[in-house]
PDB file of C-alpha atoms in Angstrom:
ATOM      1  CA  MET L 999      18.991   6.266   9.244  1.00 55.00           C
ATOM      2  CA  LYS L1000      22.050   4.201  10.220  1.00 56.00           C
ATOM      3  CA  SER L1001      20.937   1.293   7.955  1.00 60.00           C
ATOM      4  CA  ASN L1002      20.757   3.637   4.923  1.00 72.00           C
ATOM      5  CA  ARG L1003      24.342   4.833   5.773  1.00 77.00           C
ATOM      6  CA  PHE L1004      25.442   1.139   6.019  1.00 79.00           C
ATOM      7  CA  SER L1005      23.886   0.214   2.735  1.00 81.00           C
ATOM      8  CA  SER L1006      25.554   3.267   1.042  1.00 86.00           C
ATOM      9  CA  THR L1007      28.924   2.364   2.493  1.00 88.00           C
ATOM     10  CA  LEU L1008      28.503  -1.337   1.289  1.00 90.00           C
ATOM     11  CA  SER L1009      27.590  -0.119  -2.241  1.00 92.00           C
ATOM     12  CA  ILE L1010      30.610   2.163  -2.251  1.00 94.00           C
ATOM     13  CA  VAL L1011      32.975  -0.625  -1.059  1.00 94.00           C
ATOM     14  CA  PHE L1012      31.812  -3.067  -3.770  1.00 95.00           C
ATOM     15  CA  PHE L1013      31.961  -0.329  -6.442  1.00 96.00           C
ATOM     16  CA  LEU L1014      35.484   0.473  -5.544  1.00 97.00           C
ATOM     17  CA  LEU L1015      36.276  -3.293  -5.451  1.00 96.00           C
ATOM     18  CA  THR L1016      34.977  -3.601  -8.996  1.00 96.00           C
ATOM     19  CA  LEU L1017      37.041  -0.630 -10.135  1.00 96.00           C
ATOM     20  CA  ALA L1018      40.155  -2.221  -8.472  1.00 96.00           C
ATOM     21  CA  LEU L1019      39.170  -5.512 -10.204  1.00 95.00           C
ATOM     22  CA  ALA L1020      39.141  -3.817 -13.609  1.00 95.00           C
ATOM     23  CA  LEU L1021      42.601  -2.363 -13.011  1.00 95.00           C
ATOM     24  CA  PHE L1022      44.071  -5.571 -11.806  1.00 94.00           C
ATOM     25  CA  SER L1023      42.479  -7.549 -14.671  1.00 94.00           C
ATOM     26  CA  TRP L1024      44.085  -4.970 -17.131  1.00 94.00           C
ATOM     27  CA  ILE L1025      47.455  -5.334 -15.565  1.00 94.00           C
ATOM     28  CA  GLY L1026      47.095  -9.083 -15.501  1.00 91.00           C
ATOM     29  CA  SER L1027      46.191  -9.258 -19.067  1.00 90.00           C
ATOM     30  CA  ILE L1028      49.198  -7.180 -20.081  1.00 89.00           C
ATOM     31  CA  TYR L1029      51.704  -9.322 -18.140  1.00 86.00           C
ATOM     32  CA  GLY L1030      50.050 -12.515 -19.240  1.00 83.00           C
ATOM     33  CA  LEU L1031      48.976 -13.845 -15.899  1.00 83.00           C
ATOM     34  CA  GLY L1032      47.488 -17.102 -16.794  1.00 81.00           C
ATOM     35  CA  GLU L1033      44.120 -16.664 -18.715  1.00 86.00           C
ATOM     36  CA  VAL L1034      43.260 -13.406 -16.963  1.00 91.00           C
ATOM     37  CA  GLN L1035      40.742 -11.300 -19.120  1.00 93.00           C
ATOM     38  CA  SER L1036      40.737  -7.543 -18.860  1.00 94.00           C
ATOM     39  CA  LEU L1037      37.589  -5.673 -18.074  1.00 94.00           C
ATOM     40  CA  LEU L1038      39.079  -2.551 -19.692  1.00 94.00           C
ATOM     41  CA  SER L1039      39.659  -4.163 -23.132  1.00 93.00           C
ATOM     42  CA  ALA L1040      37.320  -3.814 -25.972  1.00 94.00           C
ATOM     43  CA  GLU L1041      36.025  -7.394 -25.499  1.00 94.00           C
ATOM     44  CA  GLY L1042      35.639  -6.752 -21.626  1.00 94.00           C
ATOM     45  CA  ILE L1043      33.696  -3.509 -22.118  1.00 95.00           C
ATOM     46  CA  ARG L1044      31.341  -5.343 -24.569  1.00 95.00           C
ATOM     47  CA  TRP L1045      30.915  -8.080 -22.003  1.00 95.00           C
ATOM     48  CA  VAL L1046      30.083  -5.418 -19.249  1.00 94.00           C
ATOM     49  CA  LEU L1047      27.546  -3.593 -21.471  1.00 95.00           C
ATOM     50  CA  GLY L1048      25.967  -6.971 -22.604  1.00 94.00           C
ATOM     51  CA  HIS L1049      25.670  -8.404 -19.138  1.00 94.00           C
ATOM     52  CA  VAL L1050      25.210  -5.856 -16.590  1.00 95.00           C
ATOM     53  CA  VAL L1051      21.354  -6.059 -16.713  1.00 95.00           C
ATOM     54  CA  GLU L1052      21.303  -9.854 -17.227  1.00 94.00           C
ATOM     55  CA  ASN L1053      23.671 -10.427 -14.287  1.00 94.00           C
ATOM     56  CA  TYR L1054      21.486  -8.407 -11.956  1.00 95.00           C
ATOM     57  CA  VAL L1055      17.927  -9.380 -13.117  1.00 93.00           C
ATOM     58  CA  GLN L1056      18.667 -13.092 -13.578  1.00 91.00           C
ATOM     59  CA  SER L1057      20.391 -13.387 -10.167  1.00 91.00           C
ATOM     60  CA  PRO L1058      18.542 -15.767  -7.910  1.00 88.00           C
ATOM     61  CA  VAL L1059      19.274 -13.561  -5.006  1.00 91.00           C
ATOM     62  CA  LEU L1060      17.098 -10.779  -6.411  1.00 92.00           C
ATOM     63  CA  GLY L1061      14.054 -13.027  -6.682  1.00 91.00           C
ATOM     64  CA  ILE L1062      14.678 -14.571  -3.285  1.00 91.00           C
ATOM     65  CA  VAL L1063      14.849 -11.166  -1.580  1.00 92.00           C
ATOM     66  CA  LEU L1064      11.788  -9.830  -3.283  1.00 93.00           C
ATOM     67  CA  ILE L1065       9.734 -12.857  -2.453  1.00 94.00           C
ATOM     68  CA  LEU L1066      10.903 -12.912   1.213  1.00 93.00           C
ATOM     69  CA  PHE L1067      10.317  -9.177   1.545  1.00 94.00           C
ATOM     70  CA  MET L1068       6.612  -9.561   0.444  1.00 96.00           C
ATOM     71  CA  GLY L1069       5.950 -12.009   3.180  1.00 95.00           C
ATOM     72  CA  MET L1070       7.980 -10.345   5.785  1.00 95.00           C
ATOM     73  CA  GLY L1071       6.200  -7.009   4.951  1.00 95.00           C
ATOM     74  CA  ILE L1072       2.796  -8.572   5.727  1.00 96.00           C
ATOM     75  CA  VAL L1073       4.180  -9.696   9.002  1.00 96.00           C
ATOM     76  CA  LEU L1074       5.594  -6.325   9.931  1.00 95.00           C
ATOM     77  CA  ARG L1075       2.613  -4.197   8.639  1.00 95.00           C
ATOM     78  CA  SER L1076       0.032  -6.430  10.273  1.00 95.00           C
ATOM     79  CA  GLY L1077       1.640  -6.014  13.689  1.00 94.00           C
ATOM     80  CA  LEU L1078       2.475  -9.715  14.150  1.00 95.00           C
ATOM     81  CA  TYR L1079       6.031  -9.177  14.668  1.00 94.00           C
ATOM     82  CA  ASP L1080       5.500  -6.544  17.203  1.00 93.00           C
ATOM     83  CA  ALA L1081       2.956  -8.696  19.021  1.00 92.00           C
ATOM     84  CA  VAL L1082       5.362 -11.653  19.136  1.00 92.00           C
ATOM     85  CA  LYS L1083       8.224  -9.372  20.441  1.00 90.00           C
ATOM     86  CA  ARG L1084       5.970  -8.038  23.095  1.00 89.00           C
ATOM     87  CA  PHE L1085       4.716 -11.430  24.107  1.00 88.00           C
ATOM     88  CA  ALA L1086       8.239 -12.847  24.414  1.00 86.00           C
ATOM     89  CA  SER L1087       9.520  -9.818  26.419  1.00 83.00           C
ATOM     90  CA  ARG L1088       6.567 -10.217  28.967  1.00 74.00           C
ATOM     91  CA  ASN L1089       6.994  -6.530  29.752  1.00 68.00           C
ATOM     92  CA  LYS L1090       4.165  -5.322  27.608  1.00 73.00           C
ATOM     93  CA  LEU L1091       0.803  -6.764  27.921  1.00 84.00           C
ATOM     94  CA  LEU L1092      -1.287  -7.717  24.904  1.00 87.00           C
ATOM     95  CA  SER L1093      -4.955  -6.648  24.676  1.00 89.00           C
ATOM     96  CA  ARG L1094      -7.592  -9.527  24.535  1.00 91.00           C
ATOM     97  CA  LYS L1095      -8.025  -8.938  20.756  1.00 93.00           C
ATOM     98  CA  GLU L1096      -4.299  -8.986  20.239  1.00 93.00           C
ATOM     99  CA  ARG L1097      -3.942 -12.213  22.174  1.00 93.00           C
ATOM    100  CA  ARG L1098      -6.733 -13.798  20.161  1.00 95.00           C
ATOM    101  CA  ALA L1099      -5.216 -12.556  16.899  1.00 95.00           C
ATOM    102  CA  LEU L1100      -1.737 -14.048  17.987  1.00 95.00           C
ATOM    103  CA  THR L1101      -3.305 -17.368  18.959  1.00 95.00           C
ATOM    104  CA  LEU L1102      -5.143 -17.769  15.735  1.00 96.00           C
ATOM    105  CA  ALA L1103      -2.119 -16.603  13.562  1.00 96.00           C
ATOM    106  CA  VAL L1104       0.210 -19.145  15.301  1.00 95.00           C
ATOM    107  CA  GLY L1105      -2.487 -21.836  14.949  1.00 96.00           C
ATOM    108  CA  VAL L1106      -2.730 -21.017  11.144  1.00 96.00           C
ATOM    109  CA  LEU L1107       1.046 -21.158  10.836  1.00 95.00           C
ATOM    110  CA  LEU L1108       1.336 -24.534  12.696  1.00 95.00           C
ATOM    111  CA  LEU L1109      -1.458 -25.900  10.479  1.00 96.00           C
ATOM    112  CA  TYR L1110       0.218 -24.572   7.382  1.00 94.00           C
ATOM    113  CA  PHE L1111       3.570 -26.113   8.064  1.00 92.00           C
ATOM    114  CA  ALA L1112       2.049 -29.355   9.233  1.00 92.00           C
ATOM    115  CA  MET L1113       0.197 -29.678   5.990  1.00 89.00           C
ATOM    116  CA  LEU L1114       3.599 -29.062   4.112  1.00 85.00           C
ATOM    117  CA  VAL L1115       5.200 -31.775   6.120  1.00 83.00           C
ATOM    118  CA  VAL L1116       2.267 -34.288   5.515  1.00 83.00           C
ATOM    119  CA  SER L1117       2.194 -33.556   1.868  1.00 79.00           C
ATOM    120  CA  MET L1118       5.826 -34.516   1.515  1.00 75.00           C
ATOM    121  CA  PHE L1119       4.828 -38.075   2.179  1.00 75.00           C
ATOM    122  CA  LEU L1120       1.847 -38.349  -0.079  1.00 71.00           C
ATOM    123  CA  PRO L1121       2.337 -40.779  -3.097  1.00 66.00           C
ATOM    124  CA  TRP L1122       1.891 -37.955  -5.637  1.00 62.00           C
ATOM    125  CA  ASN L1123       5.524 -36.973  -5.292  1.00 64.00           C
ATOM    126  CA  LEU L1124       4.661 -33.123  -5.728  1.00 67.00           C
ATOM    127  CA  TYR L1125       7.853 -31.800  -4.105  1.00 70.00           C
ATOM    128  CA  TRP L1126      10.794 -34.105  -4.971  1.00 68.00           C
ATOM    129  CA  ASN L1127      12.643 -34.625  -8.118  1.00 66.00           C
ATOM    130  CA  ILE L1128      12.171 -37.482 -10.507  1.00 64.00           C
ATOM    131  CA  THR L1129      14.521 -39.655  -8.553  1.00 65.00           C
ATOM    132  CA  GLY L1130      12.848 -38.769  -5.202  1.00 62.00           C
ATOM    133  CA  GLY L1131      15.615 -36.583  -3.978  1.00 63.00           C
ATOM    134  CA  TRP L1132      15.949 -33.036  -2.698  1.00 63.00           C
ATOM    135  CA  LEU L1133      18.519 -31.673  -5.017  1.00 65.00           C
ATOM    136  CA  HIS L1134      17.065 -29.448  -7.847  1.00 68.00           C
ATOM    137  CA  SER L1135      13.566 -30.526  -6.791  1.00 72.00           C
ATOM    138  CA  PRO L1136      10.522 -28.338  -6.912  1.00 76.00           C
ATOM    139  CA  PHE L1137      10.528 -28.213  -3.140  1.00 76.00           C
ATOM    140  CA  SER L1138      13.999 -26.884  -2.952  1.00 77.00           C
ATOM    141  CA  LYS L1139      13.464 -24.395  -5.632  1.00 80.00           C
ATOM    142  CA  GLY L1140      10.109 -23.206  -4.217  1.00 84.00           C
ATOM    143  CA  LEU L1141      11.143 -23.230  -0.413  1.00 87.00           C
ATOM    144  CA  VAL L1142      11.517 -19.426  -0.225  1.00 91.00           C
ATOM    145  CA  TYR L1143       8.126 -18.976  -1.888  1.00 92.00           C
ATOM    146  CA  LEU L1144       6.501 -21.442   0.540  1.00 92.00           C
ATOM    147  CA  LEU L1145       8.202 -19.641   3.641  1.00 94.00           C
ATOM    148  CA  SER L1146       6.899 -16.340   2.271  1.00 95.00           C
ATOM    149  CA  ILE L1147       3.338 -17.670   1.997  1.00 95.00           C
ATOM    150  CA  GLY L1148       3.420 -19.015   5.595  1.00 95.00           C
ATOM    151  CA  MET L1149       4.523 -15.581   6.774  1.00 96.00           C
ATOM    152  CA  GLY L1150       1.902 -13.959   4.679  1.00 96.00           C
ATOM    153  CA  LEU L1151      -0.844 -16.208   6.039  1.00 96.00           C
ATOM    154  CA  GLY L1152       0.152 -15.661   9.571  1.00 96.00           C
ATOM    155  CA  GLY L1153       0.356 -11.866   9.055  1.00 96.00           C
ATOM    156  CA  MET L1154      -3.006 -11.715   7.257  1.00 97.00           C
ATOM    157  CA  VAL L1155      -4.780 -13.691  10.026  1.00 96.00           C
ATOM    158  CA  TYR L1156      -3.284 -11.482  12.722  1.00 97.00           C
ATOM    159  CA  GLY L1157      -4.109  -8.282  10.732  1.00 96.00           C
ATOM    160  CA  TYR L1158      -7.801  -9.103  10.156  1.00 96.00           C
ATOM    161  CA  VAL L1159      -8.534 -10.385  13.526  1.00 96.00           C
ATOM    162  CA  SER L1160      -6.664  -7.405  15.355  1.00 94.00           C
ATOM    163  CA  ASP L1161      -8.371  -5.056  12.780  1.00 93.00           C
ATOM    164  CA  THR L1162      -4.940  -3.764  11.540  1.00 94.00           C
ATOM    165  CA  PHE L1163      -6.167  -4.992   8.010  1.00 95.00           C
ATOM    166  CA  ARG L1164      -9.601  -4.117   6.922  1.00 93.00           C
ATOM    167  CA  ARG L1165      -9.295  -4.341   3.210  1.00 94.00           C
ATOM    168  CA  PHE L1166      -7.353  -6.570   0.779  1.00 93.00           C
ATOM    169  CA  SER L1167      -5.458  -3.475  -0.327  1.00 94.00           C
ATOM    170  CA  ASP L1168      -3.997  -3.284   3.188  1.00 95.00           C
ATOM    171  CA  VAL L1169      -2.515  -6.744   2.573  1.00 95.00           C
ATOM    172  CA  VAL L1170      -1.096  -5.580  -0.863  1.00 95.00           C
ATOM    173  CA  GLU L1171       0.339  -2.449   0.791  1.00 95.00           C
ATOM    174  CA  GLY L1172       1.792  -4.636   3.347  1.00 95.00           C
ATOM    175  CA  MET L1173       3.473  -6.761   0.652  1.00 95.00           C
ATOM    176  CA  SER L1174       5.132  -3.713  -0.862  1.00 95.00           C
ATOM    177  CA  SER L1175       5.951  -1.912   2.318  1.00 94.00           C
ATOM    178  CA  LEU L1176       9.225  -3.533   3.225  1.00 92.00           C
ATOM    179  CA  ILE L1177      10.302  -3.465  -0.488  1.00 92.00           C
ATOM    180  CA  ALA L1178       9.783   0.295  -0.380  1.00 91.00           C
ATOM    181  CA  GLU L1179      11.317   0.777   3.047  1.00 88.00           C
ATOM    182  CA  ARG L1180      14.387  -1.181   2.147  1.00 88.00           C
ATOM    183  CA  SER L1181      14.832  -0.231  -1.345  1.00 89.00           C
ATOM    184  CA  PHE L1182      18.503   0.832  -0.751  1.00 89.00           C
ATOM    185  CA  THR L1183      19.175  -3.022  -0.150  1.00 90.00           C
ATOM    186  CA  PHE L1184      18.587  -3.641  -3.818  1.00 93.00           C
ATOM    187  CA  VAL L1185      21.230  -1.026  -4.683  1.00 93.00           C
ATOM    188  CA  SER L1186      23.746  -2.845  -2.476  1.00 93.00           C
ATOM    189  CA  LEU L1187      22.770  -6.235  -4.101  1.00 94.00           C
ATOM    190  CA  PHE L1188      23.362  -4.641  -7.488  1.00 96.00           C
ATOM    191  CA  PHE L1189      27.023  -3.747  -6.696  1.00 96.00           C
ATOM    192  CA  ILE L1190      27.687  -6.975  -5.005  1.00 96.00           C
ATOM    193  CA  ILE L1191      26.349  -9.094  -7.860  1.00 96.00           C
ATOM    194  CA  GLN L1192      28.182  -7.049 -10.484  1.00 96.00           C
ATOM    195  CA  PHE L1193      31.496  -7.428  -8.540  1.00 96.00           C
ATOM    196  CA  PHE L1194      31.301 -11.206  -8.232  1.00 95.00           C
ATOM    197  CA  SER L1195      30.057 -11.533 -11.934  1.00 95.00           C
ATOM    198  CA  SER L1196      33.043  -9.506 -13.028  1.00 95.00           C
ATOM    199  CA  LEU L1197      35.395 -11.481 -10.891  1.00 94.00           C
ATOM    200  CA  GLU L1198      34.205 -14.670 -12.662  1.00 93.00           C
ATOM    201  CA  TYR L1199      34.731 -13.096 -15.975  1.00 95.00           C
ATOM    202  CA  THR L1200      38.261 -11.851 -15.361  1.00 94.00           C
ATOM    203  CA  ARG L1201      39.306 -15.279 -14.073  1.00 92.00           C
ATOM    204  CA  LEU L1202      41.557 -13.418 -11.507  1.00 92.00           C
ATOM    205  CA  ALA L1203      40.289 -15.801  -8.753  1.00 90.00           C
ATOM    206  CA  GLU L1204      41.231 -18.854 -10.987  1.00 89.00           C
ATOM    207  CA  TRP L1205      44.659 -17.408 -11.459  1.00 89.00           C
ATOM    208  CA  MET L1206      45.025 -17.000  -7.638  1.00 89.00           C
ATOM    209  CA  ASN L1207      43.839 -20.628  -7.127  1.00 89.00           C
ATOM    210  CA  VAL L1208      40.803 -19.485  -5.093  1.00 89.00           C
ATOM    211  CA  ASP L1209      38.298 -22.416  -4.944  1.00 89.00           C
ATOM    212  CA  ASP L1210      34.926 -21.760  -6.359  1.00 89.00           C
ATOM    213  CA  SER L1211      33.198 -22.898  -3.218  1.00 90.00           C
ATOM    214  CA  ILE L1212      35.037 -20.069  -1.280  1.00 92.00           C
ATOM    215  CA  LEU L1213      33.840 -17.632  -3.877  1.00 91.00           C
ATOM    216  CA  ARG L1214      30.264 -18.894  -3.635  1.00 91.00           C
ATOM    217  CA  GLY L1215      30.466 -18.679   0.149  1.00 92.00           C
ATOM    218  CA  LEU L1216      31.716 -15.097   0.060  1.00 93.00           C
ATOM    219  CA  TYR L1217      29.028 -14.273  -2.412  1.00 93.00           C
ATOM    220  CA  VAL L1218      26.278 -15.719  -0.168  1.00 90.00           C
ATOM    221  CA  VAL L1219      27.744 -13.983   2.949  1.00 90.00           C
ATOM    222  CA  SER L1220      27.848 -10.646   1.232  1.00 91.00           C
ATOM    223  CA  CYS L1221      24.296 -10.890   0.042  1.00 89.00           C
ATOM    224  CA  VAL L1222      23.030 -12.048   3.416  1.00 86.00           C
ATOM    225  CA  PHE L1223      24.910  -9.305   5.172  1.00 83.00           C
ATOM    226  CA  ALA L1224      23.259  -6.737   2.886  1.00 83.00           C
ATOM    227  CA  LEU L1225      19.858  -8.241   3.335  1.00 79.00           C
ATOM    228  CA  PHE L1226      19.714  -8.888   7.159  1.00 68.00           C
ATOM    229  CA  ARG L1227      21.526  -5.641   8.303  1.00 56.00           C
ATOM    230  CA  PHE L1228      18.408  -4.330   9.966  1.00 49.00           C
ATOM    231  CA  ASN L1229      18.808  -1.804  12.865  1.00 43.00           C
ATOM    232  CA  SER L1230      15.213  -2.308  13.825  1.00 43.00           C
ATOM    233  CA  LEU L1231      12.176  -4.142  12.620  1.00 45.00           C
ATOM    234  CA  ARG L1232       8.792  -2.805  13.696  1.00 44.00           C
ATOM    235  CA  ALA L1233       5.329  -2.651  12.389  1.00 38.00           C
ATOM    236  CA  ARG L1234       4.268   0.238  10.436  1.00 42.00           C
ATOM    237  CA  VAL L1235       0.566   0.726  10.936  1.00 41.00           C
TER     238      VAL L1235
END
């Protein structure tokens, strides 16, 4: 598959970038370039061994991708994505059962998001932080989870009404399907996360006066690029 080759290439690129980073950090530490720390020193190797698992597992990106993939997997496996695409193209007709399933799925999604919006203005203050703001609030931290639930609900309604899903085990299989199909994405994310974590440790970017906001932007773009490089999305029934 082309997407497999793309992911492999992306993984190799960031692996080579990490090797180059290790070399430059070693040279920088030898010549005393600011506060550059070498990845090839005894301290640097201890840091790598002590943080390689932690950097990957504790990265918010990993959790976000896993949760999104579960909701998206239900949408794909149920056939909802394919039905929406066929409806939008107007070239392929939907059966009566598919139209009914699509209508109900869209209705449930609209109701779900309407309930979310209404609940934001309730006096219980469920979503906002203690000052009533958005930053670091439960809503901002759980937004990906709420989106995944919405996608999952829509996919489940479509799947059960259209008879794509017959048992709850079909739903669970759908939740895991995209994770299994796109497993190589997590390999790409591993190398991306390790590169940017190592870059932060070496302080090479700080020595080159690269702003932290630029690094964060490059990190996000790299992760999004690895995540959304889909050649095709189709329901697997």
